[in-house]
CSV table of C-alpha atoms in Angstrom, one decimal:
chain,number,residue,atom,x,y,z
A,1,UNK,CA,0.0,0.0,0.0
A,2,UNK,CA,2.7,2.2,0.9
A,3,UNK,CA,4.6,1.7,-2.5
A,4,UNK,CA,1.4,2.3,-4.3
A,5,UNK,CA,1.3,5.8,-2.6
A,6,UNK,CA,5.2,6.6,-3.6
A,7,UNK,CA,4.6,5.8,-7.5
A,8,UNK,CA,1.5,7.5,-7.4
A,9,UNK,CA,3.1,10.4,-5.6
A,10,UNK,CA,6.2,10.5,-8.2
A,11,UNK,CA,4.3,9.9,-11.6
A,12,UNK,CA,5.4,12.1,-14.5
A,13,UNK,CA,2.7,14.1,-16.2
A,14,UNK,CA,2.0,13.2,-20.0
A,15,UNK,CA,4.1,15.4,-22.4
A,16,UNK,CA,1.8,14.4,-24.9
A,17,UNK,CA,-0.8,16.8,-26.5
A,18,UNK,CA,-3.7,16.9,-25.2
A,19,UNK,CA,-6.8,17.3,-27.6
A,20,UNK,CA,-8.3,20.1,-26.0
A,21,UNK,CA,-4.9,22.0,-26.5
A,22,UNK,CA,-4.4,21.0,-30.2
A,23,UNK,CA,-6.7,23.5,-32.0
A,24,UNK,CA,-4.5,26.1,-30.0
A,25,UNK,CA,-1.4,24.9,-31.2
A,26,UNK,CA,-2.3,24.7,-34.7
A,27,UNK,CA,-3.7,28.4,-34.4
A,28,UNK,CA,-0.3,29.3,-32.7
A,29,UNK,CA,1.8,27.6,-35.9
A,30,UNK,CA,-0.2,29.1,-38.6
A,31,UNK,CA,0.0,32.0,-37.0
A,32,UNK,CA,3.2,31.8,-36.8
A,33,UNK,CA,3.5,31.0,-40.6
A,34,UNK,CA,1.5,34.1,-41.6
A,35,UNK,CA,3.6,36.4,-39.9
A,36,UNK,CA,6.5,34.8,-41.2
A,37,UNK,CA,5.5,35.2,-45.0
A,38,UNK,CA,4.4,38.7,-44.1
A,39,UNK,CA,8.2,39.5,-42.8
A,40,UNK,CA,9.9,37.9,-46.1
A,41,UNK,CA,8.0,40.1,-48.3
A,42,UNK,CA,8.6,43.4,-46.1
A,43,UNK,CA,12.2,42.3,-46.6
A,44,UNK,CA,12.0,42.0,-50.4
A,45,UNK,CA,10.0,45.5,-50.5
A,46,UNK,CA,12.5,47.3,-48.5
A,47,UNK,CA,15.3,45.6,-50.0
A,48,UNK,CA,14.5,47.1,-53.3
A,49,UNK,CA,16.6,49.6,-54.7
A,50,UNK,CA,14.8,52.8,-54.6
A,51,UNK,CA,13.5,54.1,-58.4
A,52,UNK,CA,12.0,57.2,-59.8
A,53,UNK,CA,8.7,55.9,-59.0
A,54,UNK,CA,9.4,55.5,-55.8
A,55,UNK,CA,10.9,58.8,-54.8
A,56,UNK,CA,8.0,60.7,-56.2
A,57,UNK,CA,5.1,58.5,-53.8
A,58,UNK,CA,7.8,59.0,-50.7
A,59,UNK,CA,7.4,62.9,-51.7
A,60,UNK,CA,3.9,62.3,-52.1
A,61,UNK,CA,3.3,60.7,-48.7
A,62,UNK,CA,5.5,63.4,-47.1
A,63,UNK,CA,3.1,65.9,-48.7
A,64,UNK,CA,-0.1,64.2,-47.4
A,65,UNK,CA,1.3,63.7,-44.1
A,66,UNK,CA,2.6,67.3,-43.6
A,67,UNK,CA,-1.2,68.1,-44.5
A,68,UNK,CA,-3.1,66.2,-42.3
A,69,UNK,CA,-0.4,67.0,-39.4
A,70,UNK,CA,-1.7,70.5,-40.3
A,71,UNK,CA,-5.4,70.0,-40.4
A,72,UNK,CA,-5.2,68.6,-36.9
A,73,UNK,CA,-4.1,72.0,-35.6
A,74,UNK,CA,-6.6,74.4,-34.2
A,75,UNK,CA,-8.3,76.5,-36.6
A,76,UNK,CA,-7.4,80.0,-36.0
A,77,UNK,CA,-4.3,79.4,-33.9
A,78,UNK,CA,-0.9,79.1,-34.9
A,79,UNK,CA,0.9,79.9,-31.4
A,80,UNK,CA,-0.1,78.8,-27.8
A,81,UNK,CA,-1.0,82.6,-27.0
A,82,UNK,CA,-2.9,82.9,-29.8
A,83,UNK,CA,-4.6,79.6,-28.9
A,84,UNK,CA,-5.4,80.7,-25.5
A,85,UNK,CA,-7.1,84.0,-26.5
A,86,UNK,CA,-9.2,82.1,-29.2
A,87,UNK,CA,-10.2,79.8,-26.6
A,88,UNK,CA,-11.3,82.6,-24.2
A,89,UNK,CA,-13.3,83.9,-26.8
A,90,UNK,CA,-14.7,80.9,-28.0
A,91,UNK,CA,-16.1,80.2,-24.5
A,92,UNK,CA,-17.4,83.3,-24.3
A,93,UNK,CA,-19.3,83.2,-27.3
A,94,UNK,CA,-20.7,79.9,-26.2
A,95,UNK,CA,-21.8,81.5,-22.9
A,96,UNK,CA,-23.7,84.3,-25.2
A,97,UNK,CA,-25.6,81.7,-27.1
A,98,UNK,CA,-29.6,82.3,-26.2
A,99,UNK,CA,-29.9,78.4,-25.3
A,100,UNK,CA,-28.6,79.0,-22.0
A,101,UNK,CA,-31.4,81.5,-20.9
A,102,UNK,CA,-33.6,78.8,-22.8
A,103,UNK,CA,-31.9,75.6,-21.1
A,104,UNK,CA,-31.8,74.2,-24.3
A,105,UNK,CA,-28.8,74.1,-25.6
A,106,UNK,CA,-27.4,70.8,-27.7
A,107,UNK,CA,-24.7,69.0,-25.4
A,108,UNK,CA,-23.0,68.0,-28.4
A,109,UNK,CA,-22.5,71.6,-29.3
A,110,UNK,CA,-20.8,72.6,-26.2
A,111,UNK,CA,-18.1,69.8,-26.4
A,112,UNK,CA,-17.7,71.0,-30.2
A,113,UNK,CA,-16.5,74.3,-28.6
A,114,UNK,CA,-14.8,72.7,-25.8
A,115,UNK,CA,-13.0,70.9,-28.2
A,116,UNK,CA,-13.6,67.1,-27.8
A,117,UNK,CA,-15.8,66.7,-30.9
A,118,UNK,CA,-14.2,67.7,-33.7
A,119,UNK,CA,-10.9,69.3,-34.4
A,120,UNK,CA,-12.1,73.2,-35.5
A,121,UNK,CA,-12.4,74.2,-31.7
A,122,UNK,CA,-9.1,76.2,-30.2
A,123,UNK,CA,-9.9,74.3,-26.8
A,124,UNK,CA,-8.6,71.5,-29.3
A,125,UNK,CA,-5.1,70.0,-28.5
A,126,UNK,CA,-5.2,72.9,-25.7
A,127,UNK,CA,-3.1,71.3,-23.7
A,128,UNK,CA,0.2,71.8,-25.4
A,129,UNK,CA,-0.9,75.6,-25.3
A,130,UNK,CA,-1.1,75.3,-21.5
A,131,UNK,CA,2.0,73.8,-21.5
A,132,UNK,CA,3.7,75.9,-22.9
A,133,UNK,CA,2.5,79.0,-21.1
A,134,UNK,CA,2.8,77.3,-17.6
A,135,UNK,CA,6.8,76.4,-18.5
A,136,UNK,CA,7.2,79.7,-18.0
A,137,UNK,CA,5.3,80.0,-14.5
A,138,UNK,CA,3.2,82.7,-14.7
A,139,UNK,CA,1.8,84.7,-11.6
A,140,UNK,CA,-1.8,84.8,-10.4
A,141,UNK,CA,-3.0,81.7,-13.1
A,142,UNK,CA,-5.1,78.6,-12.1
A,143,UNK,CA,-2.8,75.0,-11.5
A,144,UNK,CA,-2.7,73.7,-15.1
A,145,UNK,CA,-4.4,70.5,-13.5
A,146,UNK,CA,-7.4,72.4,-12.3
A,147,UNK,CA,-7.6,73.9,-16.0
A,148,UNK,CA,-7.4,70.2,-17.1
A,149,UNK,CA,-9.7,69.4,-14.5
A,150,UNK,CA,-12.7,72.2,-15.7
A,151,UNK,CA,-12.8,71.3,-18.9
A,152,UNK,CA,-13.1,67.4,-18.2
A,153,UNK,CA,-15.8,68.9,-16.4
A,154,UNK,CA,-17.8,70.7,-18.9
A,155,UNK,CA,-17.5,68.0,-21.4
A,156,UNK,CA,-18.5,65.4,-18.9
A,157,UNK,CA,-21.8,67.6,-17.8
A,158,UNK,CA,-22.5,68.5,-21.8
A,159,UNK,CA,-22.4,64.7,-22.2
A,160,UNK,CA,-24.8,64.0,-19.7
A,161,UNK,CA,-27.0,66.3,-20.9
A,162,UNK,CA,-27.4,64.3,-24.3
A,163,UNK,CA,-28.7,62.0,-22.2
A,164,UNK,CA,-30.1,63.4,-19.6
A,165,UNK,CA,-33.2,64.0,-21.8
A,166,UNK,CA,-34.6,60.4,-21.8
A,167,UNK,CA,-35.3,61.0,-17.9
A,168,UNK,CA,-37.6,64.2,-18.3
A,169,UNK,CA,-36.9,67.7,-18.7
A,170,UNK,CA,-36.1,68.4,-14.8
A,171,UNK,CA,-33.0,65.7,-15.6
A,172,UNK,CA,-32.3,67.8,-18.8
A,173,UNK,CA,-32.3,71.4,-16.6
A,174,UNK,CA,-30.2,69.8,-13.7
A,175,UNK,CA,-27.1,68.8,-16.0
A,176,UNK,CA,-27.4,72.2,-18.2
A,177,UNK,CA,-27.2,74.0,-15.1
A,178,UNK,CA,-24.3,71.6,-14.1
A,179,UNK,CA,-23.3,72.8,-17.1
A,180,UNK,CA,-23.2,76.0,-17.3
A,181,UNK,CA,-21.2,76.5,-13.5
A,182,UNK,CA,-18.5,74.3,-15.4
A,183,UNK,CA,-18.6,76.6,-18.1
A,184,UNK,CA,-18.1,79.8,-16.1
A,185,UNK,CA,-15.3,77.8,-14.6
A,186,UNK,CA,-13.8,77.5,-17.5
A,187,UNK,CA,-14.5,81.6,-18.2
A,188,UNK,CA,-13.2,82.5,-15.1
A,189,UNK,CA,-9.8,80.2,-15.9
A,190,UNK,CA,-9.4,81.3,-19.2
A,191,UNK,CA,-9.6,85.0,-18.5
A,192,UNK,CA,-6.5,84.8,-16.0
A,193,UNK,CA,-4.8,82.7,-18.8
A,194,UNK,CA,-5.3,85.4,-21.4
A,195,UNK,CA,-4.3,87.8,-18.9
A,196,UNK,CA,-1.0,86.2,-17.6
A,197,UNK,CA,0.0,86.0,-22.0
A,198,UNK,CA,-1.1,89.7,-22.1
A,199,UNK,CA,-3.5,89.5,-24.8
């Protein structure tokens, strides 16, 4: 009995493949394969000497990537000063709309100016403007994170209101009033911003 327990105890497992394994390792080969293939031919393409033909579509995708590297930039905005005063006033304009004193306004609309729907906002790609002005410390300026922060905040409360609709209008009037604190926030942060670049 007590030899039965040792040989039990010491027993190798199976090295064989087990058939609920072997679908895996056939994926994992041909797999394998494929990528192989894929590698060869990459070689053979970049091994190529270079031709006329060549050049020109290198130039070509230079060219279309020098374009769409430039119509991800704001519009309206070339330096981070200029970016920061466009953003003020952007904001500002967006507090003037009518559909505040209405409660009415389209939550989709207010991220398009606070720039995380689309790309023609200036509060697009904003942070690299902020970073730039805040490498220089300026005086009297929110912390960069609590400008981060506020603007998180007014396209989390203009999301909400999107949806906010489907639970009755008093829903819909508590986030745009959530709203609109987060966009006088964002007025009140932008102003010392504009300031502190002297525009």
């Amino acid at each position: 009995m007590l030899r039965w327990q040792c040989n039990e105890r010491h027993r190798r497992p199976s090295r064989t493949i087990l058939p609920s394994t072997f679908p895996l390792c056939i994926l994992l080969l041909s797999c394998l394969f494929c990528l192989e293939t894929r590698l060869s031919s990459w070689e053979k393409a970049f091994a190529a000497p270079k031709s006329q033909a060549n050049t020109v579509a290198s130039r070509r995708a230079v060219g279309l990537g020098i374009l769409l590297a430039n119509a991800a930039q704001p519009a309206g905005a070339t330096g981070a000063t200029e970016q920061i005063v466009a953003s003020k006033k952007a904001l500002d304009k967006l507090r003037a709309d009518e559909c505040w004193t209405r409660v009415d306004c389209n939550g989709d609309d207010i991220r398009r100016v606070a720039g995380t729907v689309g790309t023609v906002s200036p509060l697009f790609k904003i942070k690299d403007a902020l970073m730039e002005v805040y490498v220089d410390d300026p005086p009297d300026v929110p912390d960069l994170e609590d400008v981060l922060q506020h603007l998180s905040q007014l396209d989390y409360q203009a999301y909400c209101t999107i949806f906010a609709i489907n639970g009755g209008p008093e829903s819909f009037r508590k986030f745009m009033a959530q709203a609109s604190v987060a966009l006088d926030t964002c007025i009140k942060d932008f102003t010392a911003l504009s300031k502190a670049v002297g525009a």
